[in-house]
XYZ file of C-alpha atoms in Angstrom:
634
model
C 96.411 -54.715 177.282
C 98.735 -52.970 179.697
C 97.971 -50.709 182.278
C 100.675 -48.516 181.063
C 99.135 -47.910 178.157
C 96.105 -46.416 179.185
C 98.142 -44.681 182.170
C 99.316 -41.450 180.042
C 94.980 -41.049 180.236
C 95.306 -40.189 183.335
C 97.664 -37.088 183.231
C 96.864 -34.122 182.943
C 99.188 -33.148 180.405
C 97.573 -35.621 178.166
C 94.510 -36.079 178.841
C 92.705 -32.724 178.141
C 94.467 -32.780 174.471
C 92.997 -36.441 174.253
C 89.322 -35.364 175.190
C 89.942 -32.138 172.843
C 90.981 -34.023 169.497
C 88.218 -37.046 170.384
C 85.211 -34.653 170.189
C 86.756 -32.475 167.505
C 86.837 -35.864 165.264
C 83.285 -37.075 166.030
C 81.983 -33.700 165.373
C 83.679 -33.609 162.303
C 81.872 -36.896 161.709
C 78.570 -35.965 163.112
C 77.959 -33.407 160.942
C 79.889 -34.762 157.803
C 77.337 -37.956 158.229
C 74.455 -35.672 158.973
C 74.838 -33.577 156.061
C 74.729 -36.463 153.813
C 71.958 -38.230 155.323
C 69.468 -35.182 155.218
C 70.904 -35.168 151.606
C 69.910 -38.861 150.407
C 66.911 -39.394 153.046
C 65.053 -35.869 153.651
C 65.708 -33.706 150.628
C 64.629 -35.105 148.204
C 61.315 -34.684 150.371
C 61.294 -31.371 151.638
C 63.549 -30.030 147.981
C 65.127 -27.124 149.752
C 67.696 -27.558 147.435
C 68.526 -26.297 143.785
C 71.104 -29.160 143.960
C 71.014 -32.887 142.908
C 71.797 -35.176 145.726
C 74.839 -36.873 143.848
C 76.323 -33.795 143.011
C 75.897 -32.448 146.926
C 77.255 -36.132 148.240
C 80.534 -35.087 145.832
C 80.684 -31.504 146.345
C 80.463 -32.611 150.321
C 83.290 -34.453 149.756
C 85.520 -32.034 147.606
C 84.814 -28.897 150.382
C 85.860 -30.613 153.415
C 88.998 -31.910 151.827
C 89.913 -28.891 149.572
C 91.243 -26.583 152.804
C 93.935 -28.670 153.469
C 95.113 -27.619 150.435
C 94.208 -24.569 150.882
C 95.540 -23.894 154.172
C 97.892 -26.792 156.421
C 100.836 -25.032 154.675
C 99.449 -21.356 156.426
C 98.561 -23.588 159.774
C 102.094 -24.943 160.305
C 103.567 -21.796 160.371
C 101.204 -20.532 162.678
C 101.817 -23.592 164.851
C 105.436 -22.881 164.971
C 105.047 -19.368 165.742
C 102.479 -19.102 168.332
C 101.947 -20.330 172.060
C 100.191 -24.397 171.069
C 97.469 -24.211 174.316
C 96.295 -21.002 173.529
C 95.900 -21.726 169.907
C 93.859 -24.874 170.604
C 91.380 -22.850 172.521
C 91.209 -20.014 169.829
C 90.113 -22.770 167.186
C 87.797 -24.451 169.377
C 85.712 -21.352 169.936
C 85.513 -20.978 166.583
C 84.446 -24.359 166.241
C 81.737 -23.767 168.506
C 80.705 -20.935 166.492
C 80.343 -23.105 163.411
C 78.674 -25.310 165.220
C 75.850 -22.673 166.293
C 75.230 -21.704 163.194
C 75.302 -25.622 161.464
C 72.219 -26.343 164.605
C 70.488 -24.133 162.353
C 70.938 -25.146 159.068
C 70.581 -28.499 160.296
C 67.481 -27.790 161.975
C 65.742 -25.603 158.681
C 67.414 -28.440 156.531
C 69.235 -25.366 154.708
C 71.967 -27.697 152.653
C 73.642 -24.764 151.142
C 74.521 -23.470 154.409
C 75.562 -26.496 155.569
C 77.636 -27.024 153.008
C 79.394 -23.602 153.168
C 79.746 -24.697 157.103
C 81.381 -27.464 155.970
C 84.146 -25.817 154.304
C 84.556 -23.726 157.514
C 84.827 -26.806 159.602
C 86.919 -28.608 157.411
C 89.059 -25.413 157.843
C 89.381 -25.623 161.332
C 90.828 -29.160 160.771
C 93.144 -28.300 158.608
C 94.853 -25.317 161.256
C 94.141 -27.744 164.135
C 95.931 -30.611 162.637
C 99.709 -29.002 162.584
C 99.121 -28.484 166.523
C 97.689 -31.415 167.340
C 100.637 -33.355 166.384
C 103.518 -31.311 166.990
C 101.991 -30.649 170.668
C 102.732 -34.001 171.417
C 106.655 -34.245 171.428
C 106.164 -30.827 173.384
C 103.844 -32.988 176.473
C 105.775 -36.357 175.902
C 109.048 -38.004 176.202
C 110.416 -39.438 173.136
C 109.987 -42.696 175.195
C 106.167 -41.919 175.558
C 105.786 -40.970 171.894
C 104.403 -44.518 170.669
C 101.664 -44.776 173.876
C 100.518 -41.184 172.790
C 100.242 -41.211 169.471
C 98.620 -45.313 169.402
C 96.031 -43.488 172.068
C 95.475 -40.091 169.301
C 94.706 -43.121 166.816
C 92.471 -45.208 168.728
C 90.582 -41.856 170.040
C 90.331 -40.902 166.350
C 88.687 -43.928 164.631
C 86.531 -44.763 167.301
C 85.102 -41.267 167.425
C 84.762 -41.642 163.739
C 83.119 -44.805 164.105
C 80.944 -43.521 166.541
C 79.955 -39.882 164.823
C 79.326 -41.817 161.750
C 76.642 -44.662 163.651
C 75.352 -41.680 165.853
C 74.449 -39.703 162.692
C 72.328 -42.415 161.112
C 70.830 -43.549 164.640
C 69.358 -39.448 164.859
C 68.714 -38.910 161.656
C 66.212 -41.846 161.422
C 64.325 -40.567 164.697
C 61.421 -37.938 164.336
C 62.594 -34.880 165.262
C 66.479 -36.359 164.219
C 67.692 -33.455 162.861
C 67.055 -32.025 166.517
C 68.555 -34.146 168.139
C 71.713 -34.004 166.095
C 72.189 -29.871 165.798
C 72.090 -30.292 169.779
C 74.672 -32.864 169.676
C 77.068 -31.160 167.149
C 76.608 -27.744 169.796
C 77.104 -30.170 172.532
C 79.964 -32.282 171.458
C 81.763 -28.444 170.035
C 81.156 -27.287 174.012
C 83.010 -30.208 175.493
C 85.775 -29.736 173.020
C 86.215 -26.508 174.054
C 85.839 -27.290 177.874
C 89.051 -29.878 177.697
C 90.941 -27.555 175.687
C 91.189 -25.446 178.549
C 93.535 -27.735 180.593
C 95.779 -28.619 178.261
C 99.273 -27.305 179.337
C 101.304 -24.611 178.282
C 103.182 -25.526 175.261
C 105.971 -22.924 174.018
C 105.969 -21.353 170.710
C 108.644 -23.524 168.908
C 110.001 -20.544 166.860
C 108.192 -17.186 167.477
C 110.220 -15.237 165.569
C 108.956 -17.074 162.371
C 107.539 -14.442 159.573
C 104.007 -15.746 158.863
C 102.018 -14.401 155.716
C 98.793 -15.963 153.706
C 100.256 -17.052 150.634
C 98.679 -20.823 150.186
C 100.556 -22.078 147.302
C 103.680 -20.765 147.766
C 103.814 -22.196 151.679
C 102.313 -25.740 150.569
C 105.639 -25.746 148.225
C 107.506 -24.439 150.646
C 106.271 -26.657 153.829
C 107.050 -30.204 151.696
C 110.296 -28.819 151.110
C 110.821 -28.668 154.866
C 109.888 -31.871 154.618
C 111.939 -33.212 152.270
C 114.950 -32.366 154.103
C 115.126 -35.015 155.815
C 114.747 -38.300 153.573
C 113.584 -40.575 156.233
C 110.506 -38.210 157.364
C 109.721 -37.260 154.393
C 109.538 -41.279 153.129
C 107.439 -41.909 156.430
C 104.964 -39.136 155.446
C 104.403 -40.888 152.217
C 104.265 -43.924 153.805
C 101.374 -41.774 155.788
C 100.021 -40.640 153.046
C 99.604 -44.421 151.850
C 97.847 -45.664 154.355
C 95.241 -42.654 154.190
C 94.936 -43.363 150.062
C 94.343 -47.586 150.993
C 91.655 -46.589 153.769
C 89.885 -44.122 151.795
C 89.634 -46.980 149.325
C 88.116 -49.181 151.545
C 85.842 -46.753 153.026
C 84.445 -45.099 149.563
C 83.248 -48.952 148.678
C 81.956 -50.457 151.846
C 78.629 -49.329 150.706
C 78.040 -50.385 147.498
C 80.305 -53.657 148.710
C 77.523 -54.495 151.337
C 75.534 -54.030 148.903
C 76.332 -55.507 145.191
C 78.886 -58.764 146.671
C 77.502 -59.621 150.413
C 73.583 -58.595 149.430
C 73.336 -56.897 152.514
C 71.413 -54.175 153.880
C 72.522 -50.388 154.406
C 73.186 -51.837 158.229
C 76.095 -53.925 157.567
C 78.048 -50.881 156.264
C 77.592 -49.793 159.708
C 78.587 -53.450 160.797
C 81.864 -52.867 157.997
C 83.430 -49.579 159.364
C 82.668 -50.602 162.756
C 85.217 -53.937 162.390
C 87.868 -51.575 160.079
C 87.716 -48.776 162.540
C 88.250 -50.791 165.546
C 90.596 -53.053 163.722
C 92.802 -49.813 163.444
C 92.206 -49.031 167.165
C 93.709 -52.398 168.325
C 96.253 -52.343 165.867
C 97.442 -48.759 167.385
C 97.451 -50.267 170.984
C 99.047 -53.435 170.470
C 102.074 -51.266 168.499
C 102.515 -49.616 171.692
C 102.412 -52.955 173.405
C 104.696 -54.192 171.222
C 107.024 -51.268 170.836
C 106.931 -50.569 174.901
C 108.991 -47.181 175.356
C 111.034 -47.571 171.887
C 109.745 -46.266 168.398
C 109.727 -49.744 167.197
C 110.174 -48.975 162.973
C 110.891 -52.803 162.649
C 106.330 -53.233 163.032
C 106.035 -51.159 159.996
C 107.614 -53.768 157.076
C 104.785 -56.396 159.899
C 101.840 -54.047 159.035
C 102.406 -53.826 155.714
C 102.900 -57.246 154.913
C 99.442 -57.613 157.126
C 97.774 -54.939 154.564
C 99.143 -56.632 151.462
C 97.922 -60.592 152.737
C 94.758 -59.661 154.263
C 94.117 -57.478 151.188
C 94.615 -60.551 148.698
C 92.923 -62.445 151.322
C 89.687 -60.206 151.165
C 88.935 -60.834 147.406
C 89.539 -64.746 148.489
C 86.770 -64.809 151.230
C 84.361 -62.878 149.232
C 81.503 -65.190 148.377
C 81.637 -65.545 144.549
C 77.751 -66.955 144.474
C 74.765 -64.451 144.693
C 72.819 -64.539 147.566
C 68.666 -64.857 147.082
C 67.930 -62.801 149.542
C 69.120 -59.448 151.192
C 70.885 -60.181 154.287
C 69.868 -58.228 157.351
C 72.719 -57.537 159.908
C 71.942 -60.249 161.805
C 72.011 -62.753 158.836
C 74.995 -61.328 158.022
C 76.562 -61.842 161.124
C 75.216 -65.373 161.459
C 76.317 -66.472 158.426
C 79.815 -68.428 157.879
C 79.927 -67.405 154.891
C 80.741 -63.833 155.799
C 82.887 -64.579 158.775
C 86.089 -64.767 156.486
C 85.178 -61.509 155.095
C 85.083 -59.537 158.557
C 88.078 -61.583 160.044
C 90.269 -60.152 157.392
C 88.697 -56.591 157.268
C 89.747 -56.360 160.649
C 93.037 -57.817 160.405
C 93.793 -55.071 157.665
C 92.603 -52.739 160.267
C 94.975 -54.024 162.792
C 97.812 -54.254 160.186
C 97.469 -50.444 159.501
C 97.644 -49.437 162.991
C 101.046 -51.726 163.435
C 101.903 -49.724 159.949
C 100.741 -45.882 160.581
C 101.659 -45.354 164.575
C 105.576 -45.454 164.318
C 105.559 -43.531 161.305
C 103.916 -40.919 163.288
C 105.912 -40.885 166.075
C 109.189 -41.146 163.517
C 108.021 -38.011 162.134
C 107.538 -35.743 165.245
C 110.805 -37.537 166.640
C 113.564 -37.005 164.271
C 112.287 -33.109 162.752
C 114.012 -30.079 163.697
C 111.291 -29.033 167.297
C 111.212 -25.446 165.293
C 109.888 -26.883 162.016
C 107.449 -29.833 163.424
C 104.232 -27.986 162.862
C 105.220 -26.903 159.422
C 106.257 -30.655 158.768
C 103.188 -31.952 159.959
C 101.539 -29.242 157.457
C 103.392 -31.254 154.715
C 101.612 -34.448 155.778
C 98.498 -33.024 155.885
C 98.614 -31.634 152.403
C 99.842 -35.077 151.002
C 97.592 -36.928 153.188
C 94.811 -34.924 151.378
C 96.286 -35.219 148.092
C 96.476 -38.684 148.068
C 93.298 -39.259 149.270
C 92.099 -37.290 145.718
C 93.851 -39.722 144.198
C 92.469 -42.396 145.730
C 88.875 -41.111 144.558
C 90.137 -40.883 141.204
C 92.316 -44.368 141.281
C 89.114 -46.101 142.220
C 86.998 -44.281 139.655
C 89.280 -45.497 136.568
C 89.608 -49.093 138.203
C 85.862 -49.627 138.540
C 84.893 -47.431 135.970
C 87.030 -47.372 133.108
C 89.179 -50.762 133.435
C 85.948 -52.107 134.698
C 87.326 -53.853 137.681
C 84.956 -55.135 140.946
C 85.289 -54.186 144.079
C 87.263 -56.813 145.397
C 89.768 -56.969 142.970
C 90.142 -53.695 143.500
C 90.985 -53.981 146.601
C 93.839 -56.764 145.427
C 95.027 -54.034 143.412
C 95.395 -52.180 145.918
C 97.018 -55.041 148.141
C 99.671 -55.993 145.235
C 100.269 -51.813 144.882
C 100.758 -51.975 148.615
C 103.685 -54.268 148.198
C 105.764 -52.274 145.976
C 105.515 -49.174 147.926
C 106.270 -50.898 150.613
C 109.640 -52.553 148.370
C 110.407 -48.838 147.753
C 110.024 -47.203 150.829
C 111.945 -49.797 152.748
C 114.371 -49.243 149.970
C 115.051 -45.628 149.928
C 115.374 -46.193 154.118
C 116.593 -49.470 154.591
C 116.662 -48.640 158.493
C 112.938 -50.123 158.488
C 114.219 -53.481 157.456
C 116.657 -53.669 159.536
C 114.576 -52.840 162.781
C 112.055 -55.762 160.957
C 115.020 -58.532 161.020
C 116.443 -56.958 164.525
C 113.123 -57.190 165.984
C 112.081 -60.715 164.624
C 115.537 -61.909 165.754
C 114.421 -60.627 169.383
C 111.113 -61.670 169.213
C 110.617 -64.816 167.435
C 113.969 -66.531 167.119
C 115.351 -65.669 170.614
C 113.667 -64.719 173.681
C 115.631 -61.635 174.866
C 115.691 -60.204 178.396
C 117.652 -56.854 178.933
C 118.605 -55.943 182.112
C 120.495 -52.507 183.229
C 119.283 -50.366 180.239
C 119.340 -46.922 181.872
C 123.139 -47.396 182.214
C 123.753 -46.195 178.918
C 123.226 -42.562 178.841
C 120.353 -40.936 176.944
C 121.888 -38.387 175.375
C 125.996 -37.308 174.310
C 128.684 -39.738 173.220
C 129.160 -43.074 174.460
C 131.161 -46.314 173.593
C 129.712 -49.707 174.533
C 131.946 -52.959 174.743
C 130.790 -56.265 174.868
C 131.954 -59.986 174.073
C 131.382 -61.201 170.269
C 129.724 -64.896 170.560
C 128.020 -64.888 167.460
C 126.877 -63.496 163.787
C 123.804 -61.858 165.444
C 125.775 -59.762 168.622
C 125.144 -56.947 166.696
C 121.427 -57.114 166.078
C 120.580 -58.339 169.729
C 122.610 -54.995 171.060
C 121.239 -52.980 168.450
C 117.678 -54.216 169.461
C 118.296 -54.076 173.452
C 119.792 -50.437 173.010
C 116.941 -47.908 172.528
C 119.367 -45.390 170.897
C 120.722 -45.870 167.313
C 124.229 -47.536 167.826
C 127.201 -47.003 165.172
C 128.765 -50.931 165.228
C 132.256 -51.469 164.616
C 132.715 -54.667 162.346
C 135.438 -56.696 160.555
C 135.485 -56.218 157.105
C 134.805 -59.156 155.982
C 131.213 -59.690 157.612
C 130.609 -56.167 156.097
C 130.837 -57.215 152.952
C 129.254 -60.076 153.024
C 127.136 -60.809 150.076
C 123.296 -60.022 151.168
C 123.716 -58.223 153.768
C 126.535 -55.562 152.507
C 123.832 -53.248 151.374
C 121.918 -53.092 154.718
C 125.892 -52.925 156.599
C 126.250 -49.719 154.456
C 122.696 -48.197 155.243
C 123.560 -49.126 159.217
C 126.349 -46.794 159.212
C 128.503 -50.131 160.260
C 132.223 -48.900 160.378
C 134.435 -51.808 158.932
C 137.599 -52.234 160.206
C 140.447 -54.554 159.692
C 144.292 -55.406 161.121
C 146.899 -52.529 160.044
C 148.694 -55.700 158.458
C 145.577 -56.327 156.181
C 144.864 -53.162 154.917
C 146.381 -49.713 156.449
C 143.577 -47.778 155.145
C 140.910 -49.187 156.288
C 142.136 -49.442 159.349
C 143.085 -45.367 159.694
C 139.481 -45.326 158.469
C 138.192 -46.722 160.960
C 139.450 -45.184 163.794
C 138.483 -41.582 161.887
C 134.805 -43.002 161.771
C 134.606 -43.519 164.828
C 136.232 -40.378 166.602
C 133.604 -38.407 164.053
C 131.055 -40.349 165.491
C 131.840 -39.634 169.078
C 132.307 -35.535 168.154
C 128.525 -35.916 166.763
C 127.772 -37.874 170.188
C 126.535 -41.101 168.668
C 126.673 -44.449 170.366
C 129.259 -46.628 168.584
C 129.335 -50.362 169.940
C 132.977 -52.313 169.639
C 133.999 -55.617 170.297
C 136.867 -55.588 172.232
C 137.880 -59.306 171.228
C 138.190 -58.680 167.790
C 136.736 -61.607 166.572
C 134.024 -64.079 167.249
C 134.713 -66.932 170.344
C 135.779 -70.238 169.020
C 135.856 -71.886 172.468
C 132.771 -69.660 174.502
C 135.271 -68.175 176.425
C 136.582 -64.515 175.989
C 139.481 -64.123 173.706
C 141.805 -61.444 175.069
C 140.600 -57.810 174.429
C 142.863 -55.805 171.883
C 144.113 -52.372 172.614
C 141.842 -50.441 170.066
C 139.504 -49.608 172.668
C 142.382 -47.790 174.550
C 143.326 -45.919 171.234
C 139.657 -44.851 170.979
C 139.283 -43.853 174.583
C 142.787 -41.538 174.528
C 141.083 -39.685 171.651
C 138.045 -39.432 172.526
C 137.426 -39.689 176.828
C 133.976 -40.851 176.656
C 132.244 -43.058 179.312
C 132.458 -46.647 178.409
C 129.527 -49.222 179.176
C 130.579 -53.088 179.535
C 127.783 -55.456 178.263
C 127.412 -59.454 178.809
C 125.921 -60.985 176.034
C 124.989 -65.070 177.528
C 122.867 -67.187 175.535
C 124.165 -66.991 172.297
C 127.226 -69.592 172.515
C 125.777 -73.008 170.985
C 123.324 -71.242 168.555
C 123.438 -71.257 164.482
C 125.314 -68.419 164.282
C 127.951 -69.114 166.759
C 131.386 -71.045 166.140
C 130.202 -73.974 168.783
C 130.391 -77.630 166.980
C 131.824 -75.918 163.847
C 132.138 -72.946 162.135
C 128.900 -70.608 162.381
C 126.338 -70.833 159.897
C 127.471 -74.821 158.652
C 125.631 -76.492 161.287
C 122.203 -77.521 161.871
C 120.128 -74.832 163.105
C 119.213 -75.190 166.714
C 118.758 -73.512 170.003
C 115.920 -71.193 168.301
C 113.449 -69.487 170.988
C 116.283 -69.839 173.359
C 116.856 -67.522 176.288
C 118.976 -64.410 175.301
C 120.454 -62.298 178.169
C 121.735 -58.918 177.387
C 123.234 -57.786 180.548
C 124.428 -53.532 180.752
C 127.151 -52.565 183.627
C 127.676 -49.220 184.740
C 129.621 -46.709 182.641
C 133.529 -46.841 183.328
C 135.123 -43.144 183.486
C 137.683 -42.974 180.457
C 140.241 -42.127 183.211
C 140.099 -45.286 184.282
C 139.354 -47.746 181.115
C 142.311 -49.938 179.980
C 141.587 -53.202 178.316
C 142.822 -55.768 180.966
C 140.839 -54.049 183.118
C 137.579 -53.966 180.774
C 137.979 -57.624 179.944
C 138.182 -58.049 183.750
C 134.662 -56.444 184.219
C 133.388 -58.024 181.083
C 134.343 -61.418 182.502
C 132.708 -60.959 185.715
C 129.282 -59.767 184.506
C 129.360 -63.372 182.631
C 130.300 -64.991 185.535
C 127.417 -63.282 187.619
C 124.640 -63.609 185.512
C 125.658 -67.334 183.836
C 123.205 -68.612 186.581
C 120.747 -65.906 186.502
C 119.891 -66.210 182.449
C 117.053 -68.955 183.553
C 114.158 -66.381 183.901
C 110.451 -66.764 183.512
């Protein structure tokens, strides 16, 4: 993996929070684990406890999970409100103080106060999860979002992983339950001590009215939420992925046990290949994504959790085994090797899916509403992973399904909430086919990015070779970019409905249609007042010969109205492929030229003082002529 990935661990605005949320999630673990071992191995020896083990395993279950209902909504506000550092240290001391009192319990074996404890601590999960995200933007660029939040995800199932393995290593040691009430203590200190250096972060709105009214908020917080349509879509999306994994972690036990005739180890074995399967999936998003929010590896990791899902029921041996296979039979055997390959590659698929929906939540909501937002997830995140308990219960129960065609039911249901998400925001599939395009088909190299500004209004020109200008530029250019298009490839049949979705602005010759034309031009000056990036070509009209056609005088009409900077871009590469006019017209030939070299190539920004279109064509033509020689790179 790349250095840069790992380099925002070494920050100090980063850092701390990392250390903090890590041993907040394996103590959540710890104990959780603990708890439930002492249940099913020790009580029903030392019978402390007026309570049946299955109903404490379920109860267990139902208190941590019931104060995010109870209380994200109440969180969020408080998030918004208050100073984020300060916050983090206030609910880490009271962690610590849970934690004090669970080393007791834990060490009397008192499961009524642990289970009371475990409310409390899944309490203090459900106020620090509002500030643990919307902190984030607060620390990190919108560039860095992807790195930090992969990094949150990889910290978060491997300490998981590891409270959950730790648990049942103590546990099964005399004098375990020691051992763990000093680790839960422990782990609760170091929390604490990170969450001292983490930076100041502002209150986002401290002038936000805050009263304890749980139902009312939790309405009120998804309605933030809803507000925006793609958010909102991404925290079900969210909420998805939490419903699938808590699917395949409720039956990795009985799994292991009923289909692969395996010991209580190889659940350990399971989790361990899911969880990390998540982790690498998180980093190589960020790899893949590099600075960008890269929504086009979200359609990738859910086609990844719907094969590998269908795949899973394939590769589970249909014939019962004589034996009970130990971990290391299970490992040894080929048999089995199928089984893990794609349990991991469903844990890599949902960290491809679940990291850019995170960072396209705390990217595009209002800074002053994030925590409350986040709230919103949290709630549905819970709520869905209800359902999931339920889902499974009727499946196996009722329907009398197995395990592993449950989990093809859940790998067909995957698919068509995938269809309908990427529906209701088509901007996923487009980033999918813009970043195959850039990734697969062509090899694309970018050079002079940080010439088009950040932030405000901004016109880009380059020359139209091909079909597929559009999707190379929109790929290269890490801000969304409003494309000005002829009519007719607008509403071309297929692709008309994603045109619309892009926010393409059609335009046409006054001669063809007057109206469109006039619309057009209004488009695009409302565009520019909202400082968008709209991207014209100059030419009019694709290249027939490779060479530039001669620019029209629309980009002079846009410029008087608007004066916005204007950034020339040399698009070389593209003449000869598929989609350009070379050997015939585009799209007739034979494909060719695929995993070819792509150059896009960004000049600096011309003043709208000086801009004509001789002149622009002039500049155009002589980035092409510089960098005809150069496109050859490694």
């Amino acid at each position: 993996m790349s250095q840069s990935i790992f380099s925002l661990l070494k920050e100090k605005r980063f850092l701390p929070y990392f250390c903090t949320q890590a041993c907040g999630a394996m103590n959540d673990n710890v104990y959780k684990n603990t708890l439930l071992l002492i249940v099913a191995f020790l009580l029903p020896q030392t019978s402390n406890s007026s309570l049946s083990s299955d109903v404490i395993i379920n109860l267990a279950a139902a208190l941590f999970i019931l104060p995010f209902f109870l209380f994200s909504a109440h969180a969020g506000l408080i998030a918004d409100k208050v100073e984020k550092s300060n916050l983090i240290k206030r609910l880490k001391l009271f962690e610590l103080g849970i934690m004090c009192c669970a080393a007791l319990a834990i060490w009397f074996q008192q499961v009524e106060v642990m289970l009371l404890l475990l409310f409390l601590m899944g309490t203090q999960s459900a106020y620090f999860g509002p500030v643990k995200y919307a902190l984030l933007p607060q620390h990190l660029s919108k560039e860095q979002l992807v790195q930090g939040n992969a990094l949150v995800e990889l910290g978060t199932f491997v300490a998981i992983l590891f409270g959950t393995l730790i648990a049942g290593v103590l546990i099964g040691l005399d004098n375990g339950t020691l051992f763990a009430a000093c680790l839960v203590v422990s782990l609760a200190c170091l929390g604490l001590f990170s969450a001292q250096f983490i930076p100041h972060a502002s209150a986002a709105n401290p002038n936000l009215k805050v009263k304890f009214q749980p139902f009312r908020q939790s309405v009120s917080v998804v309605k933030i939420a809803k507000q925006n349509k793609a958010v909102f879509l991404s925290i079900l999306g969210i909420s998805w992925f939490w419903f699938l994994g808590a699917t395949y972690l409720t039956q990795f036990p009985n799994f292991a046990k009923v289909y692969l005739a395996a010991e209580p180890e190889v659940v350990s074995i399971l989790l361990a290949i899911f969880s990390l399967g998540i982790g690498l999936g998180s980093l190589l998003c960020s790899k893949l994504s590099g600075s960008d929010i890269e929504l086009g590896l979200v359609p990738i990791g859910s086609i990844g959790l719907t094969v590998f899902g269908l795949n899973l029921l394939i590769s589970t041996p249909e014939h019962a085994y004589l034996t009970t296979q130990s971990a290391f039979d299970f490992i040894q055997n080929p048999d089995n090797w199928s089984v893990m390959v794609n349990l991991g590659l469903i844990g890599i698929s949902g960290g491809l899916y679940i990291v850019p929906l995170y960072a396209m939540v705390q990217s595009r909501s209002d800074s002053k509403q994030l925590a409350q937002v986040i709230a919103a997830n949290n709630i549905l995140n819970a709520l869905f992973m209800v359902m999931s308990a339920l889902f499974a219960i009727v499946c196996l129960a009722v329907i009398e399904l197995s395990i592993p065609q449950l989990f093809a039911v859940m790998a067909v249901l995957n698919a068509l909430v995938a269809l309908y998400i990427y529906q209701q925001v088509p901007e996923f599939t487009l980033r999918f086919m813009i970043w195959l395009l850039s990734h697969t088909m062509y090899r694309v190299k970018t050079s002079g990015l940080n010439h088009i500004p950040k932030s405000g209004a901004v016109v880009l020109a380059a020359n139209h070779v091909s079909y597929v200008d559009a999707l190379i530029l929109a790929g290269a250019c890490k801000r969304p970019v409003r494309f000005v298009m002829d009519k007719s490839i607008s509403q071309m049949p297929g692709l008309k409905y994603f045109f619309k979705h892009a926010k393409v602005i059609p335009i046409c010759s006054p001669k063809q249609d007057i109206a469109t034309y006039n619309s057009a031009f209004e488009q695009i000056h409302q565009a520019l007042n909202n400082d968008e990036v709209v991207c014209i070509f100059p030419e009019g009209r694709l290249t027939e010969d490779g060479e530039l056609n001669e620019f029209r005088r629309g980009i002079e009409l846009i410029i008087q109205r608007d004066p916005v900077p204007v950034v020339p871009i040399g698009l070389i590469g593209l003449w000869g492929s598929f989609f350009s006019h070379k050997d015939g017209h585009a799209l007739t030939t034979k494909p060719k030229r695929f995993w070819s070299k792509i150059s896009v190539n960004i000049a600096q920004p011309i003043p709208a003082t000086q801009l004509n279109a001789a002149d622009l064509q002039v500049k155009i033509q002589s980035i092409l002529d510089a960098k005809e020689q150069v496109v050859s790179y490694a």
